[in-house]
Amino acid sequence: MASSSLIFITGGVRSGKSSMAERLALEIASQSGGPLYYIATGVPSDSEMQERIEKHQSDREAGTYQWKTIEQSVQIGRLAETFSSGDIILLDCVTTLLNNELFSTEQTWNDSFLETVKEKIITGIISIKNRAGTMIVVSNEVLNESLPGNDLVFLYSRLLGQIHQVLVEEADQAFLVEAGIPIAMKGVRQ
């Protein structure tokens, strides 16, 4: 059995990272013949988010390959048993998953809760990756922007940065997408 691979893609809002991830997943699927899965973490909380979700869905439906979409806004690790070694999985996105995990409960954001959320996300992603052929993980790069003097924003940004560091360390390849241009940060696309 071939080993699984993890590809991490980050970038700013509307940078083209999701489009790049979808193209890459399609390229891998065309070479391997494996099925495509899309783990969508978004929850349609307002009209803008609903439009974004619908656009992503229509983009996937318009293609040659059939995507199997799984809506999972929290506890993605529960999906691990769903996958097998030939699967190509795209998770979009870690930022939304983190939001969902943090706000799915009335829990106080103390160190213990934040560590539990971080571990749940990392463990879930690694569990899925270990069962799949290829896992592509998309996240927003929010750490380059100035942070307002809000403790919750600071805690969120710090936690997201810690998650990114672990995922990049685990990744075979990592990309930063700016203005639709992927910049290889780790590994080389073959």
Coordinates of N, CA, C and O in Angstrom, one line a residue:
M1 N 0.8 -1.2 0.0 CA 0.0 0.0 0.0 C 0.9 1.2 0.0 O 1.8 1.4 0.8
A2 N 0.6 2.2 -0.9 CA 1.4 3.4 -0.9 C 1.0 4.3 0.3 O 0.0 4.2 0.8
S3 N 2.0 5.1 0.7 CA 1.8 5.9 1.9 C 0.9 7.1 1.5 O 0.9 7.5 0.3
S4 N 0.2 7.6 2.4 CA -0.7 8.7 2.2 C 0.1 10.0 2.2 O 1.2 10.1 2.7
S5 N -0.4 11.1 1.6 CA 0.3 12.3 1.5 C -0.7 13.5 2.0 O -1.9 13.3 1.8
L6 N -0.1 14.5 2.5 CA -0.8 15.7 3.0 C -0.3 16.9 2.3 O 0.9 17.1 2.2
I7 N -1.2 17.7 1.7 CA -0.9 18.9 1.0 C -1.6 20.0 1.7 O -2.8 20.0 1.9
F8 N -0.9 21.0 2.2 CA -1.5 22.2 2.9 C -1.4 23.4 2.0 O -0.4 23.7 1.4
I9 N -2.6 24.1 1.9 CA -2.7 25.3 1.0 C -3.3 26.4 1.9 O -4.4 26.2 2.4
T10 N -2.6 27.5 1.9 CA -3.1 28.6 2.7 C -3.0 29.9 1.8 O -2.3 29.9 0.8
G11 N -3.7 30.9 2.2 CA -3.7 32.2 1.5 C -4.7 33.1 2.1 O -5.5 32.7 2.9
G12 N -4.7 34.3 1.7 CA -5.7 35.3 2.2 C -7.1 35.0 1.6 O -7.3 34.1 0.8
V13 N -8.0 35.8 2.1 CA -9.4 35.6 1.7 C -9.4 36.0 0.2 O -8.9 36.9 -0.3
R14 N -10.1 35.1 -0.6 CA -10.3 35.3 -2.0 C -9.0 35.3 -2.8 O -8.8 35.9 -3.8
S15 N -8.0 34.5 -2.3 CA -6.7 34.5 -2.9 C -6.6 33.5 -4.1 O -5.6 33.5 -4.8
G16 N -7.6 32.6 -4.2 CA -7.5 31.5 -5.1 C -7.1 30.2 -4.6 O -6.9 29.2 -5.3
K17 N -7.0 30.1 -3.3 CA -6.5 28.8 -2.6 C -7.5 27.7 -2.8 O -7.0 26.6 -3.1
S18 N -8.8 27.9 -2.7 CA -9.7 26.8 -2.9 C -9.7 26.3 -4.3 O -9.8 25.1 -4.6
S19 N -9.7 27.2 -5.3 CA -9.6 26.9 -6.7 C -8.4 26.0 -7.0 O -8.4 25.0 -7.7
M20 N -7.2 26.5 -6.4 CA -6.0 25.7 -6.6 C -6.1 24.3 -6.0 O -5.7 23.3 -6.6
A21 N -6.7 24.2 -4.8 CA -6.9 22.9 -4.2 C -7.8 22.0 -5.0 O -7.4 20.8 -5.2
E22 N -8.8 22.5 -5.6 CA -9.7 21.7 -6.4 C -9.0 21.2 -7.7 O -9.1 20.1 -8.0
R23 N -8.3 22.1 -8.3 CA -7.5 21.8 -9.5 C -6.5 20.7 -9.2 O -6.3 19.7 -10.0
L24 N -5.8 20.8 -8.1 CA -4.8 19.9 -7.7 C -5.4 18.5 -7.4 O -4.9 17.5 -7.8
A25 N -6.6 18.5 -6.7 CA -7.3 17.3 -6.4 C -7.7 16.6 -7.7 O -7.6 15.3 -7.9
L26 N -8.2 17.3 -8.7 CA -8.6 16.8 -9.9 C -7.4 16.2 -10.7 O -7.5 15.1 -11.3
E27 N -6.3 16.9 -10.7 CA -5.1 16.4 -11.3 C -4.6 15.1 -10.7 O -4.3 14.1 -11.4
I28 N -4.7 15.0 -9.4 CA -4.3 13.7 -8.7 C -5.3 12.6 -9.0 O -4.9 11.5 -9.3
A29 N -6.5 12.9 -9.1 CA -7.6 11.9 -9.4 C -7.4 11.4 -10.8 O -7.6 10.3 -11.1
S30 N -7.1 12.3 -11.7 CA -6.9 11.9 -13.1 C -5.7 11.0 -13.3 O -5.7 10.1 -14.2
Q31 N -4.7 11.1 -12.4 CA -3.6 10.2 -12.5 C -3.8 8.9 -11.8 O -3.3 7.9 -12.2
S32 N -4.5 9.0 -10.7 CA -4.6 7.8 -9.8 C -5.9 7.0 -10.1 O -6.0 5.9 -9.7
G33 N -6.9 7.8 -10.6 CA -8.3 7.1 -10.7 C -9.1 7.0 -9.4 O -10.1 6.5 -9.4
G34 N -8.5 7.6 -8.3 CA -9.2 7.5 -7.1 C -10.4 8.4 -7.0 O -10.5 9.4 -7.7
P35 N -11.4 8.1 -6.1 CA -12.5 8.9 -5.9 C -12.2 10.3 -5.2 O -11.3 10.3 -4.4
L36 N -13.0 11.3 -5.5 CA -12.8 12.6 -5.0 C -13.8 12.9 -3.9 O -15.0 12.7 -4.1
Y37 N -13.3 13.3 -2.7 CA -14.2 13.7 -1.6 C -13.9 15.1 -1.3 O -12.8 15.6 -1.2
Y38 N -15.0 15.8 -0.9 CA -14.9 17.2 -0.5 C -15.5 17.4 0.9 O -16.7 17.1 1.0
I39 N -14.7 17.6 1.9 CA -15.2 17.9 3.2 C -15.4 19.4 3.4 O -14.4 20.1 3.4
A40 N -16.7 19.8 3.4 CA -17.0 21.2 3.5 C -17.3 21.5 4.9 O -18.2 20.9 5.5
T41 N -16.6 22.5 5.5 CA -16.8 22.8 6.9 C -17.7 24.0 7.1 O -18.1 24.4 8.2
G42 N -18.1 24.7 6.0 CA -18.9 25.9 6.1 C -20.3 25.7 6.5 O -20.9 24.7 6.1
V43 N -20.8 26.7 7.2 CA -22.2 26.7 7.7 C -22.8 28.0 7.1 O -22.2 29.0 7.3
P44 N -23.9 27.9 6.4 CA -24.5 29.1 5.8 C -25.1 30.0 6.8 O -26.3 30.0 7.0
S45 N -24.3 30.8 7.5 CA -24.7 31.7 8.6 C -25.3 33.0 8.1 O -26.0 33.7 8.8
D46 N -25.0 33.4 6.9 CA -25.5 34.6 6.3 C -25.6 34.5 4.8 O -25.2 33.5 4.2
S47 N -26.1 35.5 4.1 CA -26.3 35.3 2.6 C -25.0 35.3 1.9 O -24.9 34.6 0.9
E48 N -24.0 36.0 2.4 CA -22.7 35.9 1.7 C -22.1 34.5 1.8 O -21.6 34.0 0.8
M49 N -22.2 33.9 3.0 CA -21.6 32.6 3.1 C -22.4 31.6 2.3 O -21.9 30.7 1.7
Q50 N -23.8 31.7 2.2 CA -24.6 30.9 1.4 C -24.2 31.0 0.0 O -24.1 29.9 -0.7
E51 N -23.9 32.2 -0.5 CA -23.5 32.4 -1.9 C -22.2 31.7 -2.2 O -22.0 31.1 -3.2
R52 N -21.2 31.8 -1.2 CA -19.9 31.2 -1.4 C -20.0 29.7 -1.4 O -19.4 29.0 -2.3
I53 N -20.8 29.1 -0.6 CA -21.1 27.7 -0.5 C -21.7 27.2 -1.9 O -21.2 26.2 -2.5
E54 N -22.7 27.9 -2.3 CA -23.3 27.6 -3.6 C -22.4 27.6 -4.8 O -22.4 26.8 -5.7
K55 N -21.5 28.7 -4.8 CA -20.5 28.8 -5.9 C -19.5 27.6 -5.9 O -19.3 27.0 -6.9
H56 N -19.0 27.2 -4.7 CA -18.1 26.1 -4.6 C -18.8 24.8 -5.0 O -18.3 24.0 -5.8
Q57 N -20.1 24.7 -4.7 CA -20.8 23.4 -5.1 C -21.0 23.4 -6.6 O -20.8 22.4 -7.2
S58 N -21.4 24.5 -7.2 CA -21.6 24.5 -8.6 C -20.3 24.4 -9.4 O -20.3 23.7 -10.4
D59 N -19.2 24.9 -8.9 CA -17.9 24.7 -9.5 C -17.6 23.2 -9.5 O -17.1 22.7 -10.5
R60 N -17.8 22.5 -8.4 CA -17.5 21.1 -8.4 C -18.5 20.2 -9.3 O -18.0 19.3 -9.9
E61 N -19.7 20.6 -9.3 CA -20.7 19.9 -10.1 C -20.4 20.1 -11.6 O -20.8 19.2 -12.4
A62 N -19.8 21.2 -12.0 CA -19.6 21.5 -13.4 C -18.5 20.7 -14.0 O -18.3 20.7 -15.3
G63 N -17.7 20.1 -13.2 CA -16.5 19.4 -13.7 C -16.7 18.1 -14.3 O -17.9 17.5 -14.2
T64 N -15.7 17.5 -14.9 CA -15.8 16.1 -15.4 C -15.9 15.1 -14.4 O -16.5 14.1 -14.5
Y65 N -15.2 15.3 -13.2 CA -15.1 14.3 -12.2 C -16.2 14.5 -11.2 O -16.6 15.7 -10.9
Q66 N -16.7 13.4 -10.6 CA -17.8 13.5 -9.6 C -17.2 13.6 -8.2 O -16.4 12.7 -7.8
W67 N -17.5 14.7 -7.5 CA -17.1 14.9 -6.2 C -18.2 14.3 -5.2 O -19.4 14.4 -5.5
K68 N -17.7 13.7 -4.2 CA -18.6 13.3 -3.1 C -18.4 14.3 -2.0 O -17.4 14.3 -1.4
T69 N -19.5 15.1 -1.8 CA -19.3 16.2 -0.8 C -19.9 15.7 0.6 O -21.0 15.1 0.6
I70 N -19.1 15.9 1.6 CA -19.5 15.6 3.0 C -19.5 16.9 3.8 O -18.5 17.6 3.9
E71 N -20.7 17.3 4.3 CA -20.8 18.5 5.1 C -20.5 18.1 6.5 O -21.2 17.3 7.1
Q72 N -19.4 18.7 7.1 CA -19.0 18.3 8.4 C -18.4 19.6 9.1 O -17.3 19.9 8.8
S73 N -19.2 20.3 9.9 CA -18.8 21.5 10.4 C -17.9 21.4 11.7 O -17.2 22.3 12.1
V74 N -18.0 20.3 12.4 CA -17.3 20.0 13.6 C -16.9 18.6 13.7 O -17.4 17.7 12.9
Q75 N -15.9 18.2 14.5 CA -15.5 16.9 14.8 C -15.3 16.0 13.5 O -15.8 15.0 13.3
I76 N -14.4 16.6 12.7 CA -14.1 15.9 11.4 C -13.4 14.5 11.6 O -13.5 13.7 10.7
G77 N -12.8 14.3 12.7 CA -12.2 13.0 13.0 C -13.1 11.9 12.9 O -12.8 10.7 12.6
R78 N -14.4 12.1 13.1 CA -15.4 11.1 13.0 C -15.6 10.5 11.6 O -16.1 9.4 11.4
L79 N -15.1 11.3 10.6 CA -15.1 10.8 9.2 C -14.0 9.8 8.8 O -14.1 9.2 7.8
A80 N -13.0 9.7 9.6 CA -11.8 8.9 9.2 C -12.2 7.5 8.7 O -11.6 7.1 7.7
E81 N -13.0 6.8 9.3 CA -13.4 5.5 8.9 C -14.1 5.4 7.6 O -14.2 4.4 7.0
T82 N -14.5 6.6 7.1 CA -15.2 6.6 5.8 C -14.3 6.4 4.6 O -14.7 6.0 3.5
F83 N -13.0 6.7 4.8 CA -12.0 6.8 3.7 C -11.1 5.6 3.6 O -10.9 4.8 4.6
S84 N -10.6 5.4 2.4 CA -9.6 4.3 2.2 C -8.4 4.8 1.4 O -8.4 6.0 0.9
S85 N -7.4 4.0 1.1 CA -6.1 4.4 0.6 C -6.1 5.0 -0.8 O -5.2 5.7 -1.1
G86 N -7.1 4.8 -1.6 CA -7.1 5.4 -2.9 C -7.8 6.8 -3.0 O -7.8 7.4 -4.0
D87 N -8.4 7.2 -1.9 CA -9.3 8.4 -1.9 C -8.4 9.7 -1.9 O -7.4 9.8 -1.3
I88 N -9.0 10.7 -2.6 CA -8.4 12.0 -2.7 C -9.4 12.9 -1.9 O -10.6 13.0 -2.3
I89 N -8.9 13.5 -0.9 CA -9.8 14.3 0.0 C -9.4 15.7 0.1 O -8.2 16.0 0.3
L90 N -10.3 16.6 -0.1 CA -10.1 18.0 0.0 C -10.9 18.5 1.2 O -12.1 18.4 1.2
L91 N -10.2 19.1 2.2 CA -10.9 19.7 3.4 C -10.8 21.2 3.2 O -9.7 21.8 3.2
D92 N -12.0 21.9 3.2 CA -12.0 23.3 3.0 C -13.0 23.9 4.0 O -14.2 23.6 3.8
C93 N -12.6 24.5 5.0 CA -11.3 24.9 5.3 C -11.1 24.9 6.9 O -12.0 24.9 7.6
V94 N -9.8 24.9 7.3 CA -9.4 24.8 8.7 C -9.9 26.0 9.4 O -10.4 25.9 10.6
T95 N -9.9 27.2 8.9 CA -10.3 28.4 9.5 C -11.8 28.3 10.0 O -12.1 28.6 11.1
T96 N -12.6 27.9 9.0 CA -14.0 27.7 9.3 C -14.2 26.6 10.4 O -15.0 26.7 11.3
L97 N -13.5 25.5 10.2 CA -13.6 24.4 11.2 C -13.2 24.9 12.6 O -13.9 24.6 13.6
L98 N -12.2 25.7 12.7 CA -11.8 26.2 14.0 C -12.9 27.1 14.6 O -13.3 27.0 15.7
N99 N -13.5 28.0 13.7 CA -14.6 28.9 14.2 C -15.7 28.0 14.7 O -16.3 28.3 15.8
N100 N -16.1 27.0 13.9 CA -17.2 26.1 14.3 C -16.9 25.4 15.6 O -17.8 25.3 16.5
E101 N -15.7 24.9 15.8 CA -15.4 24.2 17.1 C -15.4 25.1 18.2 O -15.9 24.8 19.3
L102 N -14.9 26.3 18.1 CA -14.8 27.3 19.2 C -16.2 27.8 19.6 O -16.5 28.0 20.8
F103 N -17.1 28.0 18.6 CA -18.4 28.6 18.9 C -19.5 27.6 18.9 O -20.7 28.0 19.1
S104 N -19.2 26.3 18.9 CA -20.3 25.2 18.9 C -20.8 25.0 20.3 O -21.7 24.2 20.5
T105 N -20.1 25.6 21.3 CA -20.5 25.4 22.7 C -20.3 26.7 23.4 O -19.7 27.7 22.9
E106 N -20.9 26.8 24.6 CA -20.8 28.0 25.4 C -19.5 28.0 26.3 O -19.4 28.8 27.2
Q107 N -18.6 27.1 26.0 CA -17.4 26.9 26.8 C -16.6 28.2 26.8 O -16.4 28.9 25.9
T108 N -16.0 28.5 28.0 CA -15.1 29.6 28.2 C -13.8 29.2 27.5 O -13.3 28.1 27.5
W109 N -13.2 30.2 26.8 CA -12.0 30.0 26.1 C -10.8 30.0 27.0 O -9.9 30.8 26.9
N110 N -10.7 29.0 27.9 CA -9.5 28.9 28.8 C -8.5 28.0 28.1 O -8.8 27.4 27.0
D111 N -7.3 27.9 28.6 CA -6.2 27.2 28.0 C -6.6 25.7 27.7 O -6.2 25.2 26.7
S112 N -7.3 25.1 28.7 CA -7.7 23.7 28.5 C -8.6 23.5 27.3 O -8.4 22.6 26.5
F113 N -9.6 24.4 27.2 CA -10.6 24.3 26.1 C -9.8 24.5 24.8 O -10.0 23.8 23.8
L114 N -9.0 25.5 24.7 CA -8.3 25.8 23.4 C -7.4 24.7 23.0 O -7.3 24.3 21.8
E115 N -6.7 24.1 24.0 CA -5.8 22.9 23.7 C -6.6 21.8 23.2 O -6.2 21.1 22.2
T116 N -7.8 21.5 23.8 CA -8.7 20.4 23.3 C -9.2 20.7 21.9 O -9.2 19.7 21.1
V117 N -9.6 21.9 21.6 CA -10.0 22.2 20.2 C -8.9 22.0 19.2 O -9.1 21.4 18.2
K118 N -7.7 22.5 19.6 CA -6.5 22.4 18.7 C -6.2 20.9 18.4 O -6.1 20.5 17.3
E119 N -6.2 20.1 19.5 CA -5.9 18.7 19.3 C -7.0 17.9 18.6 O -6.7 17.0 17.8
K120 N -8.2 18.3 18.8 CA -9.3 17.7 18.0 C -9.2 17.9 16.5 O -9.4 17.0 15.7
I121 N -8.9 19.1 16.2 CA -8.7 19.5 14.7 C -7.5 18.7 14.1 O -7.6 18.1 13.1
I122 N -6.4 18.8 14.8 CA -5.1 18.2 14.3 C -5.3 16.7 14.2 O -5.0 16.1 13.2
T123 N -5.8 16.1 15.3 CA -6.0 14.6 15.3 C -7.0 14.2 14.2 O -6.7 13.2 13.6
G124 N -8.0 15.0 14.1 CA -9.0 14.6 13.0 C -8.4 14.6 11.6 O -8.6 13.7 10.9
I125 N -7.7 15.7 11.3 CA -7.1 15.8 10.0 C -6.1 14.7 9.8 O -6.1 14.0 8.7
I126 N -5.2 14.4 10.8 CA -4.2 13.4 10.6 C -4.8 12.0 10.5 O -4.4 11.2 9.7
S127 N -5.9 11.8 11.3 CA -6.6 10.5 11.2 C -7.2 10.2 9.8 O -7.1 9.1 9.2
I128 N -7.7 11.3 9.2 CA -8.3 11.2 7.8 C -7.1 11.0 6.8 O -7.2 10.1 6.0
K129 N -6.1 11.8 7.0 CA -4.9 11.7 6.1 C -4.3 10.3 6.1 O -4.0 9.7 5.1
N130 N -4.2 9.7 7.3 CA -3.6 8.3 7.4 C -4.4 7.3 6.7 O -3.9 6.2 6.4
R131 N -5.7 7.5 6.5 CA -6.5 6.5 5.8 C -6.6 6.7 4.3 O -7.0 5.8 3.6
A132 N -6.4 8.0 3.9 CA -6.6 8.4 2.5 C -5.3 8.2 1.7 O -4.3 7.9 2.2
G133 N -5.5 8.3 0.4 CA -4.3 8.4 -0.5 C -3.7 9.7 -0.5 O -2.5 9.9 -0.2
T134 N -4.5 10.8 -0.7 CA -4.0 12.1 -0.6 C -5.1 13.0 0.1 O -6.3 12.9 -0.2
M135 N -4.6 13.8 1.0 CA -5.5 14.8 1.6 C -4.9 16.2 1.4 O -3.8 16.4 1.6
I136 N -5.8 17.0 0.9 CA -5.5 18.4 0.6 C -6.3 19.3 1.7 O -7.5 19.1 1.8
V137 N -5.5 20.1 2.4 CA -6.1 20.9 3.5 C -6.0 22.4 3.1 O -4.9 22.8 2.8
V138 N -7.1 23.1 3.1 CA -7.1 24.5 2.8 C -7.3 25.3 4.1 O -8.2 24.9 4.9
S139 N -6.6 26.4 4.2 CA -6.9 27.3 5.4 C -6.6 28.8 5.0 O -5.9 29.0 4.0
N140 N -7.2 29.7 5.7 CA -7.0 31.1 5.5 C -5.7 31.5 6.2 O -5.5 31.1 7.4
E141 N -5.0 32.4 5.6 CA -3.8 33.0 6.2 C -4.2 34.3 6.8 O -4.3 35.3 6.1
V142 N -4.6 34.4 8.1 CA -5.0 35.6 8.7 C -4.0 36.2 9.6 O -4.1 37.3 10.2
L143 N -2.8 35.6 9.7 CA -1.8 36.0 10.6 C -0.9 37.1 10.1 O -0.1 37.7 10.8
N144 N -1.1 37.5 8.8 CA -0.3 38.6 8.3 C -1.0 39.9 8.5 O -0.4 40.9 8.1
E145 N -2.2 39.9 9.0 CA -2.9 41.1 9.2 C -2.7 41.6 10.6 O -2.5 40.9 11.5
S146 N -2.9 43.0 10.8 CA -2.7 43.5 12.1 C -4.0 43.1 12.9 O -5.1 43.0 12.4
L147 N -3.7 42.8 14.2 CA -4.8 42.3 15.1 C -5.3 43.5 15.9 O -4.5 44.2 16.6
P148 N -6.6 43.7 15.9 CA -7.2 44.7 16.8 C -7.0 44.3 18.2 O -6.7 43.1 18.5
G149 N -7.1 45.2 19.1 CA -6.9 44.9 20.6 C -8.0 44.1 21.2 O -8.6 44.5 22.2
N150 N -8.3 43.0 20.6 CA -9.4 42.1 21.1 C -8.8 40.8 21.5 O -8.1 40.1 20.7
D151 N -9.0 40.4 22.8 CA -8.4 39.2 23.3 C -8.8 37.9 22.6 O -8.0 37.0 22.3
L152 N -10.1 37.9 22.2 CA -10.6 36.7 21.5 C -9.9 36.6 20.1 O -9.6 35.5 19.7
V153 N -9.8 37.7 19.4 CA -9.1 37.6 18.1 C -7.7 37.2 18.3 O -7.2 36.4 17.5
F154 N -7.0 37.7 19.3 CA -5.6 37.3 19.5 C -5.5 35.8 19.8 O -4.7 35.1 19.3
L155 N -6.4 35.3 20.7 CA -6.4 33.8 21.0 C -6.7 33.0 19.8 O -6.1 32.0 19.6
Y156 N -7.7 33.4 19.0 CA -8.0 32.7 17.8 C -6.8 32.7 16.8 O -6.5 31.6 16.3
S157 N -6.2 33.8 16.6 CA -5.0 33.9 15.7 C -3.9 33.0 16.2 O -3.2 32.3 15.4
R158 N -3.6 33.0 17.5 CA -2.5 32.2 18.0 C -2.8 30.7 17.9 O -2.0 30.0 17.4
L159 N -4.1 30.3 18.1 CA -4.5 28.9 18.0 C -4.4 28.5 16.5 O -3.9 27.4 16.2
L160 N -4.9 29.3 15.6 CA -4.8 29.0 14.2 C -3.3 28.9 13.7 O -3.0 27.9 13.0
G161 N -2.5 29.7 14.2 CA -1.1 29.7 13.9 C -0.4 28.4 14.4 O 0.4 27.7 13.7
Q162 N -0.8 27.9 15.6 CA -0.3 26.7 16.1 C -0.8 25.5 15.3 O 0.0 24.6 15.0
I163 N -2.0 25.5 14.8 CA -2.6 24.4 14.0 C -1.8 24.4 12.7 O -1.4 23.4 12.2
H164 N -1.6 25.6 12.1 CA -0.9 25.7 10.8 C 0.5 25.1 10.9 O 0.9 24.3 10.0
Q165 N 1.2 25.4 12.0 CA 2.5 24.9 12.2 C 2.6 23.4 12.2 O 3.4 22.8 11.5
V166 N 1.7 22.8 12.9 CA 1.6 21.3 13.0 C 1.3 20.7 11.6 O 1.9 19.8 11.2
L167 N 0.3 21.3 10.9 CA -0.1 20.8 9.6 C 1.0 20.9 8.6 O 1.2 20.0 7.8
V168 N 1.7 22.0 8.6 CA 2.8 22.2 7.7 C 4.0 21.2 8.0 O 4.6 20.6 7.1
E169 N 4.2 21.0 9.3 CA 5.2 20.0 9.7 C 4.9 18.6 9.1 O 5.7 17.9 8.7
E170 N 3.6 18.3 9.2 CA 3.1 17.0 8.8 C 3.0 16.9 7.3 O 3.0 15.8 6.7
A171 N 2.9 18.0 6.6 CA 2.6 18.0 5.2 C 3.8 17.6 4.3 O 5.0 17.9 4.7
D172 N 3.5 17.0 3.2 CA 4.5 16.7 2.2 C 4.8 17.9 1.4 O 5.9 18.1 0.9
Q173 N 3.8 18.7 1.1 CA 3.9 19.9 0.4 C 3.0 21.0 1.1 O 2.0 20.7 1.6
A174 N 3.5 22.2 1.0 CA 2.8 23.4 1.5 C 2.9 24.5 0.5 O 4.0 24.8 0.0
F175 N 1.7 25.2 0.3 CA 1.7 26.3 -0.6 C 1.0 27.5 0.0 O 0.1 27.4 0.8
L176 N 1.5 28.7 -0.3 CA 0.9 29.9 0.0 C 0.4 30.5 -1.3 O 1.2 30.6 -2.3
V177 N -0.9 30.8 -1.4 CA -1.5 31.3 -2.7 C -1.7 32.8 -2.5 O -2.4 33.3 -1.5
E178 N -1.2 33.6 -3.4 CA -1.4 35.1 -3.4 C -1.8 35.5 -4.8 O -1.1 35.2 -5.8
A179 N -3.0 36.1 -4.9 CA -3.5 36.6 -6.1 C -3.6 35.5 -7.2 O -3.3 35.7 -8.4
G180 N -3.9 34.3 -6.7 CA -4.1 33.2 -7.6 C -2.8 32.5 -8.0 O -2.8 31.5 -8.7
I181 N -1.6 33.0 -7.5 CA -0.3 32.4 -7.8 C 0.1 31.5 -6.6 O 0.3 32.0 -5.5
P182 N 0.3 30.2 -6.8 CA 0.8 29.4 -5.7 C 2.3 29.5 -5.6 O 3.0 29.5 -6.5
I183 N 2.7 29.7 -4.3 CA 4.1 29.8 -4.0 C 4.4 28.5 -3.1 O 3.9 28.4 -2.1
A184 N 5.3 27.7 -3.7 CA 5.7 26.5 -2.9 C 6.5 26.9 -1.7 O 7.5 27.5 -1.8
M185 N 6.0 26.4 -0.6 CA 6.7 26.7 0.7 C 7.4 25.5 1.2 O 8.4 25.6 2.0
K186 N 6.9 24.3 0.8 CA 7.5 23.0 1.3 C 7.3 22.0 0.2 O 6.2 21.9 -0.3
G187 N 8.3 21.2 -0.1 CA 8.1 20.1 -1.0 C 8.0 20.6 -2.5 O 8.0 21.8 -2.7
V188 N 8.1 19.7 -3.4 CA 8.1 20.1 -4.8 C 7.0 19.3 -5.5 O 7.0 18.1 -5.3
R189 N 6.2 19.9 -6.2 CA 5.1 19.2 -7.0 C 5.8 18.4 -8.1 O 6.6 19.0 -8.9
Q190 N 5.5 17.2 -8.2 CA 6.1 16.3 -9.3 C 5.1 16.2 -10.5 O 4.0 16.1 -10.3

